[in-house]
CSV table of C-alpha atoms in Angstrom, one decimal:
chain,number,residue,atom,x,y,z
A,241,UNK,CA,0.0,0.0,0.0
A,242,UNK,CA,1.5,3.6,-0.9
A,243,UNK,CA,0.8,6.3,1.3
A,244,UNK,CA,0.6,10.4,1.0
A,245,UNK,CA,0.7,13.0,3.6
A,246,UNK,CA,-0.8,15.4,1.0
A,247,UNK,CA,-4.5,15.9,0.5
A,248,UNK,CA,-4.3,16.6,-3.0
A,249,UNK,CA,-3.3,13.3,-5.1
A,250,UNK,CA,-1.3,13.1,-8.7
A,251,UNK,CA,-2.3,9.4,-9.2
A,252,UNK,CA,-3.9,6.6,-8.3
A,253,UNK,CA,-2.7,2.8,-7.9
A,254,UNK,CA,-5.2,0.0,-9.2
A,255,UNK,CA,-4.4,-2.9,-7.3
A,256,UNK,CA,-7.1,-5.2,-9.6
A,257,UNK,CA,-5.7,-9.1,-9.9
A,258,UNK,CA,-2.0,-7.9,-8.7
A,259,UNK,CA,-1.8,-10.5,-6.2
A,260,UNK,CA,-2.8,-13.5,-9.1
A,261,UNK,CA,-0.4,-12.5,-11.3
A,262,UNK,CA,-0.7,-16.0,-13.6
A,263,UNK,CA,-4.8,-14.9,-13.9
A,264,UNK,CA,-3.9,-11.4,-15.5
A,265,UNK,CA,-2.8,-13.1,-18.4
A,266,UNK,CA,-5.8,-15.0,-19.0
A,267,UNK,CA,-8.2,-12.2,-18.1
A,268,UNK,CA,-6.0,-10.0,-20.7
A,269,UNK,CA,-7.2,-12.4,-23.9
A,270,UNK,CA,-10.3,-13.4,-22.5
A,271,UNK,CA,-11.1,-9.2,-22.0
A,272,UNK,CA,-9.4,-8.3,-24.9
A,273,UNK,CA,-11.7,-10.8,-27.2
A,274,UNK,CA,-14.7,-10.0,-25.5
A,275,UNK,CA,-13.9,-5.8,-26.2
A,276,UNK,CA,-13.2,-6.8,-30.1
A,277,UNK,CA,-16.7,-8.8,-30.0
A,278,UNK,CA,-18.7,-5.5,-28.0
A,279,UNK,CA,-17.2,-3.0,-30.7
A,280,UNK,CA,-18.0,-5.5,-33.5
A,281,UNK,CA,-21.6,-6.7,-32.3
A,282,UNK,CA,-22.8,-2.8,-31.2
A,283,UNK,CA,-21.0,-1.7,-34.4
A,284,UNK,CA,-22.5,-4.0,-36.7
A,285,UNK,CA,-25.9,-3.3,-35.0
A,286,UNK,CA,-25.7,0.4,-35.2
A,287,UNK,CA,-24.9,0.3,-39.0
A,288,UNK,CA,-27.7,-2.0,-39.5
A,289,UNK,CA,-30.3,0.0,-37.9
A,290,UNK,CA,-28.9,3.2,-39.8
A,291,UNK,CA,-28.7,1.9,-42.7
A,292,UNK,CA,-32.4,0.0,-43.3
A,293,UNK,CA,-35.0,2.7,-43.3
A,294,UNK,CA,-37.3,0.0,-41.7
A,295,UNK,CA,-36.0,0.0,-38.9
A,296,UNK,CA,-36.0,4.3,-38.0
A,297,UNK,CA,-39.1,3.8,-35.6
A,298,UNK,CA,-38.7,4.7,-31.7
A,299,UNK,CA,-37.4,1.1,-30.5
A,300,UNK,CA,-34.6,0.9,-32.7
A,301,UNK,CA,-33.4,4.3,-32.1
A,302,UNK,CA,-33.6,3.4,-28.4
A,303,UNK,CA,-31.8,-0.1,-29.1
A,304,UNK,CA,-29.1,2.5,-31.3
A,305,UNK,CA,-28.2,4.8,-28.7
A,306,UNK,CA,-28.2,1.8,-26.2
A,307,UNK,CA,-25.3,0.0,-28.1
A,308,UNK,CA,-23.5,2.9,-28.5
A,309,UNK,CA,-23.6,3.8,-24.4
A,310,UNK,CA,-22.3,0.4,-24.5
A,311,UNK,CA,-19.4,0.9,-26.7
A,312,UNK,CA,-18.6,4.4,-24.8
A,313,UNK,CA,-18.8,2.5,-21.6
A,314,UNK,CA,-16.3,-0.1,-22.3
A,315,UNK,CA,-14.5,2.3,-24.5
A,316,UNK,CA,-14.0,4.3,-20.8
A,317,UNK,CA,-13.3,1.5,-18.8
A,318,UNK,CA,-11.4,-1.7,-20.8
A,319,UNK,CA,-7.9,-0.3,-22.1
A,320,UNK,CA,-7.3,1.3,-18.7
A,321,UNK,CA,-8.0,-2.9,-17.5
A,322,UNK,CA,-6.0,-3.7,-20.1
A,323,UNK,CA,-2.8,-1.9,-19.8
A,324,UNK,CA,-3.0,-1.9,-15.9
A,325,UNK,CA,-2.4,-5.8,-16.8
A,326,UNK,CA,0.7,-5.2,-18.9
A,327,UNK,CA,1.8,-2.6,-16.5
A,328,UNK,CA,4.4,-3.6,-13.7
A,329,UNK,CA,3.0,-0.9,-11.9
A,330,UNK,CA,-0.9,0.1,-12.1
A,331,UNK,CA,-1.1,3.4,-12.0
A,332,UNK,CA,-3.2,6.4,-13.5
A,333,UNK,CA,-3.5,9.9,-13.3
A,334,UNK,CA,-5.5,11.7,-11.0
A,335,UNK,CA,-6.9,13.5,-14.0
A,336,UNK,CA,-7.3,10.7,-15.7
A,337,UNK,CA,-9.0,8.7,-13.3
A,338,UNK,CA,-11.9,11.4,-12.6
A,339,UNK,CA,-12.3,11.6,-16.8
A,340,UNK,CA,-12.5,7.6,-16.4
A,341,UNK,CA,-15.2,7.8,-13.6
A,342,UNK,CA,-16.9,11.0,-15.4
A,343,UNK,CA,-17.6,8.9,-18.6
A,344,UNK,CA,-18.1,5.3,-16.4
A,345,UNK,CA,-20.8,6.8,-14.3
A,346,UNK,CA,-22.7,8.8,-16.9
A,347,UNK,CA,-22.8,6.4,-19.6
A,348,UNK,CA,-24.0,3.8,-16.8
A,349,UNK,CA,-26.6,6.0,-15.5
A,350,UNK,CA,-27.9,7.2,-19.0
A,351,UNK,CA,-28.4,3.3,-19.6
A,352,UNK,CA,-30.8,2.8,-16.7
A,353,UNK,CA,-32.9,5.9,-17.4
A,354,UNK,CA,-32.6,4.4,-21.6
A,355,UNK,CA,-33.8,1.1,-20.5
A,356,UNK,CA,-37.0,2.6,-18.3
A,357,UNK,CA,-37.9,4.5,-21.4
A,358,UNK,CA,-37.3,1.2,-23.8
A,359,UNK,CA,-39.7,-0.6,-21.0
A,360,UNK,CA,-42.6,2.6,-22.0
A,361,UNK,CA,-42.2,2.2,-25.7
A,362,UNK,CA,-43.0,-1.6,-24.8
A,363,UNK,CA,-45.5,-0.4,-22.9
A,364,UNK,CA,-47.6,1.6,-25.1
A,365,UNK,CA,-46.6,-0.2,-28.3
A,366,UNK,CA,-48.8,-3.4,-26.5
A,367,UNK,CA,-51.3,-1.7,-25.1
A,368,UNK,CA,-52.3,1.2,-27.4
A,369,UNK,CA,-51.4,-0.2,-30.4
A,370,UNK,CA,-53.7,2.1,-32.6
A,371,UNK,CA,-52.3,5.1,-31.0
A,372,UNK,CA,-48.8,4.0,-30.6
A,373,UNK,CA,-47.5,6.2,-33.8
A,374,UNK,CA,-49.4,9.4,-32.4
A,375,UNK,CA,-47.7,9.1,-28.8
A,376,UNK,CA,-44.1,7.4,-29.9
A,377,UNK,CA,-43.8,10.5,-32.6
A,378,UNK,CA,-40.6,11.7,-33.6
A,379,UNK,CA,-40.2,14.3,-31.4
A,380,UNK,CA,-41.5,12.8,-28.6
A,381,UNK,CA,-39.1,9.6,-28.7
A,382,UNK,CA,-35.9,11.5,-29.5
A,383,UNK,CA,-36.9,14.7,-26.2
A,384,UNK,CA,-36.9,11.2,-24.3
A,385,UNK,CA,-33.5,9.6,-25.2
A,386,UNK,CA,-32.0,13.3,-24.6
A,387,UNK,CA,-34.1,13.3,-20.8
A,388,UNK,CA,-31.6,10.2,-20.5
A,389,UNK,CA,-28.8,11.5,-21.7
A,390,UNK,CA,-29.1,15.2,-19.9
A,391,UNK,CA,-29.8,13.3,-16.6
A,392,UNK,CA,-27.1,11.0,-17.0
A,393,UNK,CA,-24.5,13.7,-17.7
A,394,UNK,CA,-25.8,15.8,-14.9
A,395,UNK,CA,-25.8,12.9,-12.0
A,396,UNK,CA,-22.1,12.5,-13.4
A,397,UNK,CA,-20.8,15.8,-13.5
A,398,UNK,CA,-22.3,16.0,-9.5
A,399,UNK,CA,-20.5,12.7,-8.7
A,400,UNK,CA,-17.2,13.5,-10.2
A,401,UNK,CA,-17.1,16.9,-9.0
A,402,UNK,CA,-17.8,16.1,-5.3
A,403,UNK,CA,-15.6,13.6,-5.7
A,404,UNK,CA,-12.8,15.7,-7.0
A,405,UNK,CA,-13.1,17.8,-3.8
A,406,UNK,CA,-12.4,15.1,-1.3
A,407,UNK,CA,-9.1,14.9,0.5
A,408,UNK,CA,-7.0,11.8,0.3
A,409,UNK,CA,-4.2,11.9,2.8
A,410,UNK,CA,-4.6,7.9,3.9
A,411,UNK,CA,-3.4,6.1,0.8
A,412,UNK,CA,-3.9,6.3,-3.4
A,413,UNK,CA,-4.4,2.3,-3.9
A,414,UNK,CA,-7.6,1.6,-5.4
A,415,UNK,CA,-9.0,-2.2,-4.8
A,416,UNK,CA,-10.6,-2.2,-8.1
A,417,UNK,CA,-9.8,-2.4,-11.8
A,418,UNK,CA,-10.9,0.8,-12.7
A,419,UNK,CA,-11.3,4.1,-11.5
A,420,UNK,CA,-15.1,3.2,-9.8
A,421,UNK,CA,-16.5,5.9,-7.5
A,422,UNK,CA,-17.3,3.8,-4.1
A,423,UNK,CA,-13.7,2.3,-4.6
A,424,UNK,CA,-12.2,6.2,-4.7
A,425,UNK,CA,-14.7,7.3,-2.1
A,426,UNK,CA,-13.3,4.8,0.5
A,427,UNK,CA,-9.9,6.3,0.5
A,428,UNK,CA,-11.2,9.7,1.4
A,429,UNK,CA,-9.8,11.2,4.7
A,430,UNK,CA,-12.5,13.2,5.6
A,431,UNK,CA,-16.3,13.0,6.1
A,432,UNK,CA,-18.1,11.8,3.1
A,433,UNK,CA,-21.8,12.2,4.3
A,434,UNK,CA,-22.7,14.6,1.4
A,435,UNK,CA,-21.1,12.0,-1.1
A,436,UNK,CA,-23.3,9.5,0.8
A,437,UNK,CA,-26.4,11.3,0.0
A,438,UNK,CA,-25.8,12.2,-3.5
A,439,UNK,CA,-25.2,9.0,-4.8
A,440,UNK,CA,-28.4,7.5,-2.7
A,441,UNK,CA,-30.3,10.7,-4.1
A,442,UNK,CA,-28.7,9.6,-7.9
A,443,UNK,CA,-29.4,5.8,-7.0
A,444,UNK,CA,-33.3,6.8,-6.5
A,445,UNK,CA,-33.5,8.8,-9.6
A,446,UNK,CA,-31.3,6.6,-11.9
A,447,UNK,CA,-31.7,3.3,-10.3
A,448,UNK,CA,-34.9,2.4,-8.5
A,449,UNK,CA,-37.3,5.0,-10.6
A,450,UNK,CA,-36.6,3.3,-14.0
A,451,UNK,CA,-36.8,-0.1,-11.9
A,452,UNK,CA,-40.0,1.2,-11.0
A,453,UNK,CA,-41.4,1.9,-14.1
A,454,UNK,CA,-40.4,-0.7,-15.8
A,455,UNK,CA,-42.0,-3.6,-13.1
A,456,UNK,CA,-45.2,-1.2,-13.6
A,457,UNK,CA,-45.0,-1.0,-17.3
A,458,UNK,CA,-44.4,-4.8,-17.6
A,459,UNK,CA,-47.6,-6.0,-15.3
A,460,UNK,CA,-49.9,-3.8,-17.1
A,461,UNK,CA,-47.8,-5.9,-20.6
A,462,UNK,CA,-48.4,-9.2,-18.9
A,463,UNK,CA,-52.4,-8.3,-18.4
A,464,UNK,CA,-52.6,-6.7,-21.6
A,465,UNK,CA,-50.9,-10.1,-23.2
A,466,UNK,CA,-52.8,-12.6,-21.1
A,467,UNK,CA,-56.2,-10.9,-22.6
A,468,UNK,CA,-54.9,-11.4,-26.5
A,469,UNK,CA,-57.6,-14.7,-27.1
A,470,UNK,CA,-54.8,-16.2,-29.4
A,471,UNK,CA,-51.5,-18.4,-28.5
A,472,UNK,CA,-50.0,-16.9,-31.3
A,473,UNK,CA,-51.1,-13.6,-31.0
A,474,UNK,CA,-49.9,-13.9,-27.4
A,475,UNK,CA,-46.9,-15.2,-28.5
A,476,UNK,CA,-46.2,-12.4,-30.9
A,477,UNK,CA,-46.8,-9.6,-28.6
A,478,UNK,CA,-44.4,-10.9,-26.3
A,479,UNK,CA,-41.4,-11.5,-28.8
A,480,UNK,CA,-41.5,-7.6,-29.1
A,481,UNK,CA,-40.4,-7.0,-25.3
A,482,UNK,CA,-38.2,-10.8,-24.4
A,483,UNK,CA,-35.2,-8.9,-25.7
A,484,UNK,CA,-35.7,-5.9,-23.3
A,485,UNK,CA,-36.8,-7.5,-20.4
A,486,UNK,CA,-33.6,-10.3,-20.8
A,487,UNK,CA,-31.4,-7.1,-21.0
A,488,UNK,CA,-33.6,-5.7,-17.9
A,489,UNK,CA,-32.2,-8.9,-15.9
A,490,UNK,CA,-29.4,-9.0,-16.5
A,491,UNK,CA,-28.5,-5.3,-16.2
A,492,UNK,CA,-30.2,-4.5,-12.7
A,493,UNK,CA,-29.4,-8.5,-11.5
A,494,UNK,CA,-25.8,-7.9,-11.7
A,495,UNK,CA,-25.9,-4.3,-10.7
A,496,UNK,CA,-28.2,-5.0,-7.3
A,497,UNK,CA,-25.8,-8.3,-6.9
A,498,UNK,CA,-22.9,-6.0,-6.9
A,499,UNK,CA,-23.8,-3.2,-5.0
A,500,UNK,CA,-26.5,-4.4,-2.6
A,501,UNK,CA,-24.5,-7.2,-1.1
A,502,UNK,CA,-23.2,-6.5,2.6
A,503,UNK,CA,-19.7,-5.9,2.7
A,504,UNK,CA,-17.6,-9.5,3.2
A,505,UNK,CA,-15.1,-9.5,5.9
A,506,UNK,CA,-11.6,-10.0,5.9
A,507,UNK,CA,-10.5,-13.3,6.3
A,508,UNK,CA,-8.1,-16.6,5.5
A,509,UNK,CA,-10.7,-17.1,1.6
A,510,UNK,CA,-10.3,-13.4,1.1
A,511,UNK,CA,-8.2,-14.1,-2.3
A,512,UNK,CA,-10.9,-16.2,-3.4
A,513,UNK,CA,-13.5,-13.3,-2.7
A,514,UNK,CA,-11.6,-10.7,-4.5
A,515,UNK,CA,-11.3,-13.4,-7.7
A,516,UNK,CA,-14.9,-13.7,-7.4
A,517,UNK,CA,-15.6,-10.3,-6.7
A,518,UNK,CA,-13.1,-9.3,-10.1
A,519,UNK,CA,-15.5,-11.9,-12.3
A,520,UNK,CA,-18.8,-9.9,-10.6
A,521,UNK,CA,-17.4,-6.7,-11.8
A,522,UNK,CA,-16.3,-7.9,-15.2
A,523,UNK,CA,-19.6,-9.3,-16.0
A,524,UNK,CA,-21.2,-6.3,-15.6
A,525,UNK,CA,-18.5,-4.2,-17.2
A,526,UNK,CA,-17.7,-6.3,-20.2
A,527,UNK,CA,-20.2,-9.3,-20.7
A,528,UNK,CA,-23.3,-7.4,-19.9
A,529,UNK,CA,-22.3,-4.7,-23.7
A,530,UNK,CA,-21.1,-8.2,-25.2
A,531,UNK,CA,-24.7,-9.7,-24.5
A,532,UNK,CA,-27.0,-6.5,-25.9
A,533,UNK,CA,-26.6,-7.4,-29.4
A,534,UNK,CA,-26.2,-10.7,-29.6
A,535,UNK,CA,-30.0,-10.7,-27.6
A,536,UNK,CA,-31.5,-8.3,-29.9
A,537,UNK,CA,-30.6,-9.3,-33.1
A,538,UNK,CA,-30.7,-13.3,-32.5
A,539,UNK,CA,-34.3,-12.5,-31.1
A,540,UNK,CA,-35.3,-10.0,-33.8
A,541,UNK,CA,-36.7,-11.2,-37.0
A,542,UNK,CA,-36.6,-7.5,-38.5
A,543,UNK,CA,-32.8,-7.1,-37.7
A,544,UNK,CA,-31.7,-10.2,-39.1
A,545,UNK,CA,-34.3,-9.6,-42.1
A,546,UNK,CA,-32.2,-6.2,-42.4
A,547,UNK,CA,-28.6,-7.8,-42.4
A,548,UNK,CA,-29.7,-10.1,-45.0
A,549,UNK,CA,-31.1,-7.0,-47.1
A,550,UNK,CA,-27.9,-5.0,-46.5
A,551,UNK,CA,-25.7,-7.7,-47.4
A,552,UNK,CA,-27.5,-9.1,-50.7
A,553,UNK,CA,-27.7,-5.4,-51.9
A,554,UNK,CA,-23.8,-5.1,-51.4
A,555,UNK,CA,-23.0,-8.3,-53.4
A,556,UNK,CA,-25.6,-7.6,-56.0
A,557,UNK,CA,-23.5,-4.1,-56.1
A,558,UNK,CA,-19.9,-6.0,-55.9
A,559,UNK,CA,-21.7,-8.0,-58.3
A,560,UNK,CA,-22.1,-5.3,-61.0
């Protein structure tokens, strides 16, 4: 552990799988593959949904800016994991570790508010299906994905910059892989009661409002659904929300796992927890992005119909 006398920091020390040294170089491949896949799946799915006129209706432009938050997330996160595995010594700017935790945090918190508003366009695509078109308009869905985006920004500049004012004269080391805000806020050497109630106030807004809406959204689905007198009609109107709601699960289920889990004590299987703990985090940083488009589009008869489109237009043009 390094120390400082000063309050005011130049760096910080990530401590992530230091003390399995033989693990770092399997997590580097396995999290270096799994990056390539995120930037290839989101990629490929943004291009598709830009590209196929089809598919410029409210959900897709939801599902667009999704996978890129996803890409700007990892894109924040994974080289810094990366090279803190190559590097003999793990260390980052102070600078650079706020800018980490800036971009971290926001895109996070932009993806919960995203996902509350996918759960509404769900919501109102099921049960008002005639008027769906009049409420989901244009300028209605895209004011909502910038509410996400504005509130996610905002709830991140507040974090960072109370953060940033904190004095840390106890040590620099950060147990964590990346620059994550209740791993910096631990090593603060003075009261931290205000951060305390800023991220609980950003947990309600970000966290357990979307939750809320989208449990409520989802039971008036299921009643609307159960009404439909057809299997097949039931059938249908569900296959238009199983990709959101499988995101839902696995987004919030590894984010309450992480974060609402009591704090383990030190003892003789405390490596084990910290490899286990590592995996947690991983899965939500890395797997969770990897996941989104492999969901959607192996779920999604329209986005596969629009690959095929896109691709037999480009050989019917290498073709000429």
């Amino acid at each position: 552990m390094e120390g400082t006398n000063d309050s005011t920091l130049t760096e910080f020390v990530l401590v992530g799988l230091s003390a399995h040294p033989k693990l770092q170089t399997v997590f580097f491949v396995l999290i270096l593959w799994m990056y390539l896949m995120i930037l290839l799946g989101n990629g490929v799915l943004i291009s598709v949904i830009i590209c196929d006129s089809h598919l410029h209706t409210p959900m897709y432009f939801f599902l667009c800016n999704l996978s890129f938050l996803d890409v700007c997330y990892t894109s924040s996160s994974v080289p810094l994991i990366l090279a803190s595995f190559l590097a003999v010594k793990k260390r980052v700017s102070f600078s650079g570790c706020m800018v980490q935790m800036f971009i971290s945090f926001a895109m996070g918190a932009t993806e919960c508010m995203l996902l509350g508003i996918m759960a509404l366009d769900r919501y109102v695509a099921i049960c008002y299906p005639l008027r769906y078109p009049v409420i989901m308009s244009k300028g209605a869905y895209v004011a909502m994905t910038a509410v996400s985006w504005v509130t996610g920004l905002v709830d991140s500049v507040v974090q960072t910059a109370l953060a940033m004012q904190l004095p840390f004269c106890a040590n620099n080391v950060i147990n964590h892989f990346v620059c994550e805000i209740l791993a910096i806020l631990k090593l603060a050497c003075d009261d931290i009661s205000i951060n305390v109630i800023s991220m609980t106030g950003s947990n309600l807004i970000v966290l357990v409002i979307p939750l809320l809406v989208i449990s409520i959204s989802y039971i008036f689905i299921v009643a609307t659904i159960l009404r439909i007198p057809s299997t097949e009609g039931k059938h249908k109107a569900f296959s238009t929300c199983s990709a959101h709601l499988t995101v839902v699960i696995i987004f919030y289920g590894t984010i309450f796992f992480m974060y609402a889990k009591p704090e383990s004590k030190v003892s003789a299987d405390s490596g084990s927890e910290d490899i286990i703990e590592a995996l947690i985090s991983l899965f939500y940083g890395v797997m969770t992005p990897m996941l989104n488009p492999l969901i959607y589009s192996l779920r999604n008869k329209d986005v596969k119909a629009a690959v095929k489109n896109i691709l037999c237009r480009k050989h019917f043009s290498d073709g000429k």
